Structure formats: C-alpha cells, structure tokens
Amino acid sequence: MKKFLSLALIILASQISFSEQNGGKKLIVYFTEYENTGVDALSSASRVWQDKQYLGITEAMAKLVQRFKGGDLFSIQVKNPYPPKWEALMDQAARDKAYAVTPELKNSHINLSEYKTIFLAFPIWERDMPRALYSFFDQYDLSGKKIYLMTASNDGPASTRAVISRLESGAEVSRQVLDIRNTYVENGSLYTRVRAWVKSLPL
C-alpha cells in the first residue's frame, strides 16, 4: 500500500512539474461586444457560428484556445451594457477613449495567483482596445505572467501590445499577436488560423 501511494505521489509530482514547464495553469480572458450589449442583432461580421451557437468572434477565439491548449475562461463584462446598434456603440467607444473612461465591470473578481499564462482576446475599437480592458488592468496585477494577445479587427491590432506592456510592465507580453480580421471569419478560416497560432507558441 505504501509503495502504491509513493508511486502515485511520484506520478502526481511529475505531472505538476510537466505542467509548470509548459507554461503552468492557463487563463483565457476575453471581451466581446456580443456579450456586452445584451442584443444579438449585431452585424454578422461581429459573430460566428461555432459549437452549434452564435458567439462573439473573440469568445469563439478564446474557446478554440481552450479546446487546443486547455485553461479556464473568464469573460470581461461591463456593468452598464453598451448600445446595441453598431454606429452608437462606436460613438460611445470614441467618447470613452477621448475621456479615458474606465467602465465598471460586472464580474470583477478572479484569483490570478494560480495562473502562469494569460491569453487576452478583445476587439479593436477606435484603433485601441475597449476601455473595459483598461478597467481590467486597473484591477489586476499581471506581474510575472506570460501574456498572449488575440485581437479581432478590420485592419490590425494597432498599438495595443505596446500599451499593455506599459500598463503591465511586470509581465511579459509576447510579440506573437494573433489578429483575426473579419474577412477570416467570413471565409471560414478562423478555426485553422487559431489552431496554427496556438501550435506555434512555446507552451
């Protein structure tokens, strides 16, 4: 019996060691307008049919990463929803950026101490990340974490990597940023692009 317990402990220790060598426990954080307006009438370019349901693009990206690499999901959601119409949503995004608004988050408690690797998925609004991401960074210290960025955009991730590197100066923000354009969703290449990117990471 003692030999059996000793062997079990050795196996468990080796599994923990292997996990730590491969990036430790992973957290996949995402923000999507699809969940933050409460309305499913956004343009088809802002959502994708996946797992037999409509998902916001960044949520779909996050769930694909979870499928390929494991990890826990965390959705950033604002307490006061954004307007449901795209034009009004972008108008508010522009105002929020101009006045450096940090909206209150609805679900603002998560224990980050057990995670070594953080994936962040978000859309690009007004050549920037949504201001809810700034609220997230205000509330959480990601020092010591390895951060991988995933963006959904029309024309690239802008300077978001540099901004996050400044806001989370104690973290290591990977240069391997995945940017998913709306055209990639329309032509059905979202799955293959996320899978290829995940396989390229040193995890």
Coordinates of N, CA and C in Angstrom, one line a residue, residues 33-109:
E33 N -18.1 42.3 -27.8 CA -19.3 43.2 -27.8 C -20.6 42.4 -27.8
Y34 N -20.5 41.2 -28.3 CA -21.7 40.3 -28.4 C -22.3 40.0 -27.0
E35 N -21.4 39.9 -26.0 CA -21.9 39.7 -24.6 C -22.2 41.0 -23.9
N36 N -21.7 42.1 -24.4 CA -21.7 43.3 -23.6 C -22.8 44.3 -24.1
T37 N -23.6 43.9 -25.0 CA -24.7 44.7 -25.4 C -26.1 44.1 -25.0
G38 N -26.1 42.8 -24.9 CA -27.3 42.1 -24.5 C -28.2 41.9 -25.6
V39 N -27.8 42.2 -26.9 CA -28.6 42.1 -28.0 C -27.9 41.3 -29.1
D40 N -28.6 40.4 -29.8 CA -28.0 39.6 -30.8 C -28.2 40.1 -32.2
A41 N -28.4 41.4 -32.3 CA -28.7 41.9 -33.6 C -27.5 42.6 -34.3
L42 N -26.3 42.4 -33.7 CA -25.1 42.9 -34.3 C -24.9 42.3 -35.7
S43 N -24.1 43.0 -36.5 CA -23.8 42.5 -37.8 C -23.1 41.1 -37.8
S44 N -23.3 40.4 -38.8 CA -22.7 39.0 -38.8 C -21.2 39.0 -38.7
A45 N -20.6 40.1 -39.1 CA -19.1 40.2 -39.0 C -18.7 40.2 -37.6
S46 N -19.6 40.5 -36.6 CA -19.2 40.5 -35.2 C -19.5 39.2 -34.5
R47 N -19.9 38.2 -35.2 CA -20.2 37.0 -34.5 C -19.9 35.8 -35.5
V48 N -19.9 34.6 -34.9 CA -19.6 33.5 -35.7 C -20.4 32.3 -35.2
W49 N -20.8 31.4 -36.1 CA -21.5 30.2 -35.7 C -20.5 29.1 -35.3
Q50 N -20.4 28.7 -34.0 CA -19.4 27.8 -33.5 C -20.1 27.0 -32.4
D51 N -19.8 25.7 -32.3 CA -20.3 24.8 -31.3 C -21.9 24.9 -31.2
K52 N -22.5 25.0 -32.4 CA -23.9 25.0 -32.5 C -24.6 26.2 -31.9
Q53 N -23.9 27.3 -31.9 CA -24.5 28.5 -31.3 C -23.7 29.7 -31.9
Y54 N -24.3 30.9 -31.8 CA -23.6 32.1 -32.2 C -22.8 32.6 -31.0
L55 N -21.5 33.0 -31.3 CA -20.6 33.5 -30.4 C -20.0 34.8 -30.9
G56 N -19.6 35.7 -30.1 CA -18.8 36.8 -30.5 C -17.5 36.3 -31.0
I57 N -16.8 37.0 -31.9 CA -15.6 36.5 -32.5 C -14.5 36.2 -31.4
T58 N -14.4 37.1 -30.5 CA -13.3 36.9 -29.5 C -13.6 35.8 -28.5
E59 N -14.9 35.6 -28.3 CA -15.3 34.5 -27.4 C -15.0 33.2 -28.2
A60 N -15.3 33.1 -29.5 CA -15.0 32.0 -30.3 C -13.5 31.7 -30.3
M61 N -12.7 32.7 -30.4 CA -11.2 32.6 -30.4 C -10.8 32.0 -29.0
A62 N -11.4 32.5 -27.9 CA -11.0 32.1 -26.6 C -11.3 30.6 -26.4
K63 N -12.5 30.2 -26.9 CA -12.9 28.8 -26.7 C -12.1 27.8 -27.6
L64 N -11.7 28.3 -28.7 CA -10.8 27.5 -29.5 C -9.4 27.3 -28.8
V65 N -8.9 28.3 -28.2 CA -7.6 28.2 -27.5 C -7.8 27.2 -26.3
Q66 N -9.0 27.3 -25.6 CA -9.3 26.3 -24.6 C -9.3 24.9 -25.1
R67 N -9.9 24.7 -26.3 CA -10.0 23.4 -26.9 C -8.6 22.9 -27.2
F68 N -7.7 23.7 -27.7 CA -6.4 23.3 -28.2 C -5.4 23.1 -27.1
K69 N -5.5 24.0 -26.1 CA -4.5 24.1 -25.0 C -5.0 23.9 -23.6
G70 N -6.3 23.9 -23.4 CA -6.8 23.8 -22.1 C -6.8 25.2 -21.4
G71 N -7.2 25.2 -20.2 CA -7.2 26.5 -19.4 C -8.7 26.9 -19.0
D72 N -8.8 27.9 -18.2 CA -10.0 28.4 -17.7 C -10.4 29.7 -18.5
L73 N -11.7 29.8 -18.7 CA -12.3 31.0 -19.4 C -12.7 32.1 -18.4
F74 N -12.5 33.3 -18.7 CA -13.1 34.5 -18.0 C -13.5 35.5 -18.9
S75 N -14.8 35.9 -18.8 CA -15.4 36.9 -19.7 C -15.5 38.2 -19.0
I76 N -14.8 39.3 -19.6 CA -14.9 40.6 -19.1 C -16.3 41.2 -19.5
Q77 N -17.1 41.6 -18.5 CA -18.4 42.2 -18.9 C -18.6 43.5 -18.1
V78 N -19.1 44.5 -18.8 CA -19.3 45.8 -18.1 C -20.7 45.8 -17.4
K79 N -20.8 46.6 -16.3 CA -22.0 46.6 -15.5 C -23.1 47.3 -16.3
N80 N -22.8 48.4 -17.1 CA -23.8 49.1 -17.9 C -23.5 48.7 -19.3
P81 N -24.4 48.0 -20.0 CA -24.2 47.5 -21.3 C -24.0 48.6 -22.3
Y82 N -23.3 48.3 -23.4 CA -23.1 49.3 -24.5 C -24.4 49.3 -25.4
P83 N -24.5 50.3 -26.2 CA -25.6 50.4 -27.1 C -25.6 49.2 -28.1
P84 N -26.8 48.7 -28.5 CA -26.9 47.5 -29.3 C -26.6 47.8 -30.8
K85 N -26.8 49.0 -31.3 CA -26.5 49.4 -32.7 C -25.0 49.7 -32.9
W86 N -24.5 49.2 -34.0 CA -23.0 49.3 -34.2 C -22.6 50.8 -34.2
E87 N -23.3 51.7 -34.9 CA -22.9 53.1 -35.0 C -22.9 53.7 -33.6
A88 N -23.9 53.5 -32.8 CA -24.0 54.0 -31.5 C -22.9 53.5 -30.6
L89 N -22.6 52.2 -30.8 CA -21.6 51.5 -30.0 C -20.2 52.2 -30.3
M90 N -19.9 52.4 -31.5 CA -18.7 53.1 -31.9 C -18.6 54.5 -31.4
D91 N -19.7 55.2 -31.5 CA -19.8 56.6 -30.9 C -19.4 56.6 -29.5
Q92 N -20.0 55.7 -28.7 CA -19.6 55.6 -27.3 C -18.2 55.2 -27.1
A93 N -17.7 54.3 -27.9 CA -16.3 53.9 -27.8 C -15.4 55.1 -28.0
A94 N -15.7 55.9 -29.0 CA -14.9 57.1 -29.3 C -14.9 58.1 -28.1
R95 N -16.1 58.3 -27.5 CA -16.2 59.2 -26.3 C -15.5 58.6 -25.1
D96 N -15.6 57.3 -24.9 CA -14.9 56.7 -23.8 C -13.4 56.8 -23.9
K97 N -12.9 56.7 -25.2 CA -11.5 56.8 -25.4 C -11.0 58.3 -25.2
A98 N -11.8 59.2 -25.7 CA -11.5 60.6 -25.6 C -11.4 61.1 -24.1
Y99 N -12.3 60.5 -23.3 CA -12.3 60.9 -21.9 C -11.7 59.9 -20.9
A100 N -11.0 58.9 -21.5 CA -10.2 57.9 -20.8 C -11.1 57.3 -19.7
V101 N -12.4 56.9 -20.1 CA -13.3 56.3 -19.2 C -12.9 54.8 -18.9
T102 N -13.0 54.5 -17.6 CA -12.8 53.1 -17.2 C -14.1 52.5 -16.7
P103 N -14.9 51.9 -17.5 CA -16.3 51.4 -17.1 C -16.2 50.4 -15.9
E104 N -17.2 50.4 -15.1 CA -17.3 49.5 -14.0 C -17.6 48.1 -14.6
L105 N -16.9 47.1 -14.1 CA -17.1 45.7 -14.5 C -18.1 45.0 -13.7
K106 N -18.8 44.1 -14.3 CA -19.9 43.4 -13.6 C -19.3 42.2 -12.8
N107 N -18.3 41.6 -13.4 CA -17.7 40.4 -12.7 C -16.2 40.7 -12.5
S108 N -15.9 41.3 -11.4 CA -14.5 41.8 -11.3 C -13.7 41.1 -10.2
H109 N -14.0 39.8 -10.0 CA -13.2 39.0 -9.0 C -12.7 37.7 -9.6

